[in-house]
mmCIF file of C-alpha atoms and ligand atoms in Angstrom:
data_model
loop_
_atom_site.group_PDB
_atom_site.id
_atom_site.type_symbol
_atom_site.label_atom_id
_atom_site.label_comp_id
_atom_site.label_asym_id
_atom_site.label_seq_id
_atom_site.Cartn_x
_atom_site.Cartn_y
_atom_site.Cartn_z
ATOM 1 C CA UNK J 1 -4.137 0.156 -21.801
ATOM 2 C CA UNK J 2 -2.769 -0.901 -18.441
ATOM 3 C CA UNK J 3 0.766 -2.212 -18.775
ATOM 4 C CA UNK J 4 0.772 -4.922 -16.138
ATOM 5 C CA UNK J 5 4.275 -5.572 -14.819
ATOM 6 C CA UNK J 6 3.636 -7.805 -11.826
ATOM 7 C CA UNK J 7 5.459 -6.915 -8.603
ATOM 8 C CA UNK J 8 8.992 -5.813 -9.543
ATOM 9 C CA UNK J 9 11.597 -4.848 -6.973
ATOM 10 C CA UNK J 10 11.674 -1.094 -6.386
ATOM 11 C CA UNK J 11 14.296 0.810 -4.436
ATOM 12 C CA UNK J 12 13.866 4.246 -2.838
ATOM 13 C CA UNK J 13 16.335 6.234 -0.736
ATOM 14 C CA UNK J 14 15.630 4.214 2.410
ATOM 15 C CA UNK J 15 13.386 1.348 1.348
ATOM 16 C CA UNK J 16 13.250 -1.743 -0.789
ATOM 17 C CA UNK J 17 9.834 -2.767 -2.052
ATOM 18 C CA UNK J 18 9.952 -6.446 -2.914
ATOM 19 C CA UNK J 19 7.845 -9.564 -3.234
ATOM 20 C CA UNK J 20 6.790 -11.216 -0.003
ATOM 21 C CA UNK J 21 7.994 -14.751 0.696
ATOM 22 C CA UNK J 22 6.689 -17.568 2.915
ATOM 23 C CA UNK J 23 9.654 -16.993 5.240
ATOM 24 C CA UNK J 24 8.326 -13.461 5.917
ATOM 25 C CA UNK J 25 5.264 -14.776 7.765
ATOM 26 C CA UNK J 26 6.697 -14.415 11.282
ATOM 27 C CA UNK J 27 7.844 -10.818 10.670
ATOM 28 C CA UNK J 28 4.539 -9.911 9.062
ATOM 29 C CA UNK J 29 2.687 -11.326 12.062
ATOM 30 C CA UNK J 30 4.959 -9.721 14.663
ATOM 31 C CA UNK J 31 5.345 -6.362 12.950
ATOM 32 C CA UNK J 32 1.840 -5.500 11.781
ATOM 33 C CA UNK J 33 -0.700 -8.242 11.108
ATOM 34 C CA UNK J 34 -1.226 -9.221 14.766
ATOM 35 C CA UNK J 35 -1.378 -5.630 15.973
ATOM 36 C CA UNK J 36 -4.818 -4.102 16.459
ATOM 37 C CA UNK J 37 -3.411 -0.582 16.341
ATOM 38 C CA UNK J 38 -2.648 -1.297 12.677
ATOM 39 C CA UNK J 39 -5.588 -3.502 11.731
ATOM 40 C CA UNK J 40 -8.201 -1.285 13.429
ATOM 41 C CA UNK J 41 -7.887 0.928 10.370
ATOM 42 C CA UNK J 42 -8.527 -1.943 7.973
ATOM 43 C CA UNK J 43 -11.513 -4.136 7.191
ATOM 44 C CA UNK J 44 -9.851 -7.389 8.188
ATOM 45 C CA UNK J 45 -9.104 -7.970 11.847
ATOM 46 C CA UNK J 46 -5.740 -8.764 13.429
ATOM 47 C CA UNK J 47 -4.312 -12.235 12.896
ATOM 48 C CA UNK J 48 -4.561 -14.353 16.024
ATOM 49 C CA UNK J 49 -1.949 -16.942 15.137
ATOM 50 C CA UNK J 50 1.089 -16.996 12.900
ATOM 51 C CA UNK J 51 -0.386 -19.914 10.975
ATOM 52 C CA UNK J 52 -3.093 -17.519 9.798
ATOM 53 C CA UNK J 53 -0.307 -15.313 8.469
ATOM 54 C CA UNK J 54 1.421 -18.292 6.813
ATOM 55 C CA UNK J 55 -1.802 -19.025 4.949
ATOM 56 C CA UNK J 56 -2.190 -15.354 4.053
ATOM 57 C CA UNK J 57 1.328 -14.998 2.658
ATOM 58 C CA UNK J 58 0.998 -18.301 0.842
ATOM 59 C CA UNK J 59 -1.992 -16.885 -1.033
ATOM 60 C CA UNK J 60 -0.012 -13.780 -1.916
ATOM 61 C CA UNK J 61 2.985 -15.767 -3.161
ATOM 62 C CA UNK J 62 0.754 -17.849 -5.437
ATOM 63 C CA UNK J 63 -0.652 -14.647 -6.964
ATOM 64 C CA UNK J 64 2.812 -13.446 -8.004
ATOM 65 C CA UNK J 65 2.639 -15.714 -11.056
ATOM 66 C CA UNK J 66 0.092 -13.215 -12.424
ATOM 67 C CA UNK J 67 1.372 -10.019 -14.050
ATOM 68 C CA UNK J 68 -1.783 -8.335 -12.756
ATOM 69 C CA UNK J 69 -0.797 -8.661 -9.109
ATOM 70 C CA UNK J 70 1.085 -5.850 -7.353
ATOM 71 C CA UNK J 71 1.744 -6.430 -3.658
ATOM 72 C CA UNK J 72 5.039 -5.393 -2.137
ATOM 73 C CA UNK J 73 6.643 -6.020 1.206
ATOM 74 C CA UNK J 74 8.343 -2.858 2.502
ATOM 75 C CA UNK J 75 11.841 -3.405 3.843
ATOM 76 C CA UNK J 76 14.275 -0.943 5.406
ATOM 77 C CA UNK J 77 17.476 -0.995 3.368
ATOM 78 C CA UNK J 78 19.932 -0.554 6.188
ATOM 79 C CA UNK J 79 18.457 -3.060 8.644
ATOM 80 C CA UNK J 80 16.662 -5.519 6.347
ATOM 81 C CA UNK J 81 13.580 -5.294 8.589
ATOM 82 C CA UNK J 82 10.257 -5.998 6.893
ATOM 83 C CA UNK J 83 8.045 -3.171 8.179
ATOM 84 C CA UNK J 84 4.888 -3.299 6.103
ATOM 85 C CA UNK J 85 3.082 -3.904 2.883
ATOM 86 C CA UNK J 86 1.673 -1.858 -0.003
ATOM 87 C CA UNK J 87 -0.471 -2.926 -2.932
ATOM 88 C CA UNK J 88 -2.187 -1.734 -6.088
ATOM 89 C CA UNK J 89 -5.448 -3.621 -6.479
ATOM 90 C CA UNK J 90 -8.987 -3.594 -7.882
ATOM 91 C CA UNK J 91 -7.795 -2.947 -11.422
ATOM 92 C CA UNK J 92 -10.877 -1.963 -13.388
ATOM 93 C CA UNK J 93 -10.618 -2.852 -17.078
ATOM 94 C CA UNK J 94 -13.183 -0.376 -18.531
ATOM 95 C CA UNK J 95 -11.729 2.655 -16.725
ATOM 96 C CA UNK J 96 -8.106 1.504 -16.227
ATOM 97 C CA UNK J 97 -8.378 2.781 -12.648
ATOM 98 C CA UNK J 98 -7.168 1.039 -9.506
ATOM 99 C CA UNK J 99 -6.817 1.482 -5.758
ATOM 100 C CA UNK J 100 -3.861 1.590 -3.410
ATOM 101 C CA UNK J 101 -3.676 0.181 0.121
ATOM 102 C CA UNK J 102 -0.890 0.003 2.698
ATOM 103 C CA UNK J 103 0.035 -0.922 6.281
ATOM 104 C CA UNK J 104 3.122 -0.310 8.371
ATOM 105 C CA UNK J 105 4.043 -1.674 11.766
ATOM 106 C CA UNK J 106 3.585 0.912 14.560
ATOM 107 C CA UNK J 107 7.265 0.878 15.466
ATOM 108 C CA UNK J 108 7.979 2.538 12.135
ATOM 109 C CA UNK J 109 5.207 5.126 12.027
ATOM 110 C CA UNK J 110 5.939 8.865 11.865
ATOM 111 C CA UNK J 111 9.314 8.459 10.152
ATOM 112 C CA UNK J 112 8.217 9.202 6.604
ATOM 113 C CA UNK J 113 8.283 5.581 5.449
ATOM 114 C CA UNK J 114 4.578 5.502 4.556
ATOM 115 C CA UNK J 115 4.949 8.578 2.353
ATOM 116 C CA UNK J 116 8.126 7.226 0.744
ATOM 117 C CA UNK J 117 6.487 3.897 -0.156
ATOM 118 C CA UNK J 118 3.221 5.440 -1.377
ATOM 119 C CA UNK J 119 5.067 8.015 -3.486
ATOM 120 C CA UNK J 120 7.069 5.430 -5.403
ATOM 121 C CA UNK J 121 4.080 3.122 -5.918
ATOM 122 C CA UNK J 122 2.025 6.007 -7.332
ATOM 123 C CA UNK J 123 4.977 6.853 -9.599
ATOM 124 C CA UNK J 124 5.171 3.219 -10.689
ATOM 125 C CA UNK J 125 1.415 3.010 -11.310
ATOM 126 C CA UNK J 126 1.303 6.102 -13.495
ATOM 127 C CA UNK J 127 4.657 6.171 -15.249
ATOM 128 C CA UNK J 128 5.248 2.451 -15.739
ATOM 129 C CA UNK J 129 1.822 0.794 -15.649
ATOM 130 C CA UNK J 130 -0.122 3.566 -17.353
ATOM 131 C CA UNK J 131 -2.929 3.539 -14.778
ATOM 132 C CA UNK J 132 -5.560 6.202 -15.457
ATOM 133 C CA UNK J 133 -6.510 6.991 -11.854
ATOM 134 C CA UNK J 134 -5.424 5.779 -8.421
ATOM 135 C CA UNK J 135 -7.864 5.990 -5.507
ATOM 136 C CA UNK J 136 -7.804 5.190 -1.816
ATOM 137 C CA UNK J 137 -10.035 5.642 1.195
ATOM 138 C CA UNK J 138 -9.306 6.010 4.893
ATOM 139 C CA UNK J 139 -11.422 6.026 8.039
ATOM 140 C CA UNK J 140 -11.926 9.620 9.042
ATOM 141 C CA UNK J 141 -10.338 8.839 12.409
ATOM 142 C CA UNK J 142 -7.129 7.742 10.630
ATOM 143 C CA UNK J 143 -5.781 11.168 9.709
ATOM 144 C CA UNK J 144 -2.197 9.971 9.129
ATOM 145 C CA UNK J 145 -3.363 7.974 6.127
ATOM 146 C CA UNK J 146 -5.105 11.003 4.604
ATOM 147 C CA UNK J 147 -2.014 13.051 5.244
ATOM 148 C CA UNK J 148 0.250 10.716 3.275
ATOM 149 C CA UNK J 149 -2.255 10.640 0.419
ATOM 150 C CA UNK J 150 -2.169 14.452 0.297
ATOM 151 C CA UNK J 151 1.616 14.476 0.451
ATOM 152 C CA UNK J 152 1.855 12.400 -2.730
ATOM 153 C CA UNK J 153 -0.615 14.623 -4.599
ATOM 154 C CA UNK J 154 -3.921 12.817 -4.035
ATOM 155 C CA UNK J 155 -6.904 15.018 -3.268
ATOM 156 C CA UNK J 156 -9.982 14.330 -1.226
ATOM 157 C CA UNK J 157 -13.031 13.861 -3.452
ATOM 158 C CA UNK J 158 -15.630 13.227 -0.826
ATOM 159 C CA UNK J 159 -16.684 11.367 2.241
ATOM 160 C CA UNK J 160 -18.734 8.188 2.288
ATOM 161 C CA UNK J 161 -20.712 7.445 5.437
ATOM 162 C CA UNK J 162 -20.437 3.927 6.852
ATOM 163 C CA UNK J 163 -18.329 2.824 3.872
ATOM 164 C CA UNK J 164 -16.738 0.035 5.875
ATOM 165 C CA UNK J 165 -17.550 -2.165 8.816
ATOM 166 C CA UNK J 166 -14.410 -3.293 10.581
ATOM 167 C CA UNK J 167 -13.617 -6.535 12.388
ATOM 168 C CA UNK J 168 -14.987 -5.003 15.599
ATOM 169 C CA UNK J 169 -18.342 -4.541 13.904
ATOM 170 C CA UNK J 170 -17.941 -0.764 13.866
ATOM 171 C CA UNK J 171 -19.124 1.226 10.881
ATOM 172 C CA UNK J 172 -16.660 3.853 9.730
ATOM 173 C CA UNK J 173 -17.106 6.941 7.609
ATOM 174 C CA UNK J 174 -14.342 7.143 5.012
ATOM 175 C CA UNK J 175 -12.676 9.986 3.184
ATOM 176 C CA UNK J 176 -12.129 9.089 -0.466
ATOM 177 C CA UNK J 177 -9.031 10.337 -2.270
ATOM 178 C CA UNK J 178 -7.861 10.130 -5.859
ATOM 179 C CA UNK J 179 -5.307 11.306 -8.375
ATOM 180 C CA UNK J 180 -5.450 11.251 -12.175
ATOM 181 C CA UNK J 181 -2.481 10.190 -14.253
ATOM 182 C CA UNK J 182 -2.731 13.343 -16.409
ATOM 183 C CA UNK J 183 -2.494 15.592 -13.330
ATOM 184 C CA UNK J 184 0.304 13.542 -11.827
ATOM 185 C CA UNK J 185 2.423 13.677 -15.008
ATOM 186 C CA UNK J 186 1.759 17.419 -15.396
ATOM 187 C CA UNK J 187 2.744 18.248 -11.831
ATOM 188 C CA UNK J 188 5.468 15.748 -10.976
ATOM 189 C CA UNK J 189 8.945 15.486 -12.377
ATOM 190 C CA UNK J 190 10.343 11.968 -12.286
ATOM 191 C CA UNK J 191 13.033 12.145 -9.607
ATOM 192 C CA UNK J 192 14.834 8.970 -10.592
ATOM 193 C CA UNK J 193 15.638 8.392 -6.939
ATOM 194 C CA UNK J 194 14.564 4.813 -7.234
ATOM 195 C CA UNK J 195 15.669 1.773 -9.106
ATOM 196 C CA UNK J 196 13.233 -0.614 -10.715
ATOM 197 C CA UNK J 197 14.171 -4.179 -11.327
ATOM 198 C CA UNK J 198 11.704 -5.173 -14.027
ATOM 199 C CA UNK J 199 11.797 -8.862 -14.777
HETATM 200 C C1 COA W 1 -1.099 5.326 7.488
HETATM 201 C C2 COA W 1 0.349 4.900 7.701
HETATM 202 C C3 COA W 1 0.788 4.023 6.527
HETATM 203 C C4 COA W 1 1.234 6.152 7.756
HETATM 204 O O1 COA W 1 2.582 5.732 7.754
HETATM 205 P P1 COA W 1 3.768 6.638 8.346
HETATM 206 O O2 COA W 1 5.039 6.026 7.900
HETATM 207 O O3 COA W 1 3.562 6.859 9.784
HETATM 208 O O4 COA W 1 3.522 7.983 7.536
HETATM 209 P P2 COA W 1 4.555 9.194 7.364
HETATM 210 O O5 COA W 1 5.493 9.219 8.525
HETATM 211 O O6 COA W 1 5.134 9.121 6.000
HETATM 212 O O7 COA W 1 3.577 10.437 7.374
HETATM 213 C C5 COA W 1 2.564 10.548 8.341
HETATM 214 C C6 COA W 1 1.995 11.952 8.251
HETATM 215 O O8 COA W 1 0.766 11.970 8.969
HETATM 216 C C7 COA W 1 0.845 12.948 9.991
HETATM 217 N N1 COA W 1 0.070 12.443 11.112
HETATM 218 C C8 COA W 1 0.351 11.395 11.913
HETATM 219 N N2 COA W 1 -0.636 11.240 12.825
HETATM 220 C C9 COA W 1 -1.543 12.206 12.578
HETATM 221 C C10 COA W 1 -2.777 12.560 13.165
HETATM 222 N N3 COA W 1 -3.284 11.877 14.200
HETATM 223 N N4 COA W 1 -3.433 13.628 12.657
HETATM 224 C C11 COA W 1 -2.946 14.315 11.606
HETATM 225 N N5 COA W 1 -1.777 14.013 10.990
HETATM 226 C C12 COA W 1 -1.088 12.969 11.478
HETATM 227 C C13 COA W 1 2.310 13.076 10.306
HETATM 228 O O9 COA W 1 2.588 14.305 10.944
HETATM 229 C C14 COA W 1 2.895 12.983 8.902
HETATM 230 O O10 COA W 1 2.721 14.181 8.185
HETATM 231 P P3 COA W 1 3.937 15.256 8.058
HETATM 232 O O11 COA W 1 5.066 14.514 7.398
HETATM 233 O O12 COA W 1 3.367 16.338 7.220
HETATM 234 O O13 COA W 1 4.292 15.669 9.446
HETATM 235 C C15 COA W 1 0.513 4.119 9.035
HETATM 236 O O14 COA W 1 0.048 4.922 10.070
HETATM 237 C C16 COA W 1 -0.242 2.794 9.065
HETATM 238 O O15 COA W 1 0.222 1.797 8.527
HETATM 239 N N6 COA W 1 -1.408 2.773 9.715
HETATM 240 C C17 COA W 1 -2.176 1.529 9.919
HETATM 241 C C18 COA W 1 -2.726 0.929 8.650
HETATM 242 C C19 COA W 1 -3.485 1.939 7.847
HETATM 243 O O16 COA W 1 -4.077 2.845 8.389
HETATM 244 N N7 COA W 1 -3.462 1.777 6.535
HETATM 245 C C20 COA W 1 -4.150 2.677 5.644
HETATM 246 C C21 COA W 1 -5.570 2.338 5.547
HETATM 247 S S1 COA W 1 -6.399 3.548 4.557
#
């Protein structure tokens, strides 16, 4: 059974994964949600105004009352900058599978932060929440996303043509990745390089 734990604070070497707050709206807007270079890879388009982001974060904050909601803001420990977001979602009761999604502001790309955040969330999903399988998909023209999936042990299972249609009305072929809990636990030693603050 999935052991839902909500969105606890998680610490890695360089990052703090924590709940988003209404006061984060401006940073979320400035750092990634208003930036088409980030949102071009997602289904939803870029936010046009910060009030859109306020509404968005408000919805997220309300969901935190549910143990079945896992959506973290990604913050750099040393600077306190909020640089992105990562979530486990689409929990499927019959299979106990779910998906993972993430976004980082461009200023912080190519510094290993995406891998660091994804790695600890996969660890959390398998070792703490008892998820059976974690999946994700990326546009085939977004190779960096596939690369970080591979780096945390996910493998490509196929390619789905025109899986998504983005905000610019473009269809995108997507590579689908997944990892099973049994394979993860067999192949990965818990590094204990993170601290979980379970409430
Ligand atoms: C995908 C994303 C989270 C990656 O974050 P990041 O912090 O830059 O990732 P990392 O620095 O940990 O790793 C990126 C890896 O991709 C590789 N990479 C980057 N651009 C690449 C490209 N065009 N082709 C191939 N590999 C690429 C890097 O070399 C690195 O691999 P390496 O460590 O083996 O060298 C970030 O680009 C992002 O938020 N993109 C926009 C939103 C998005 O695409 N979300 C995912 C939707 S599926």
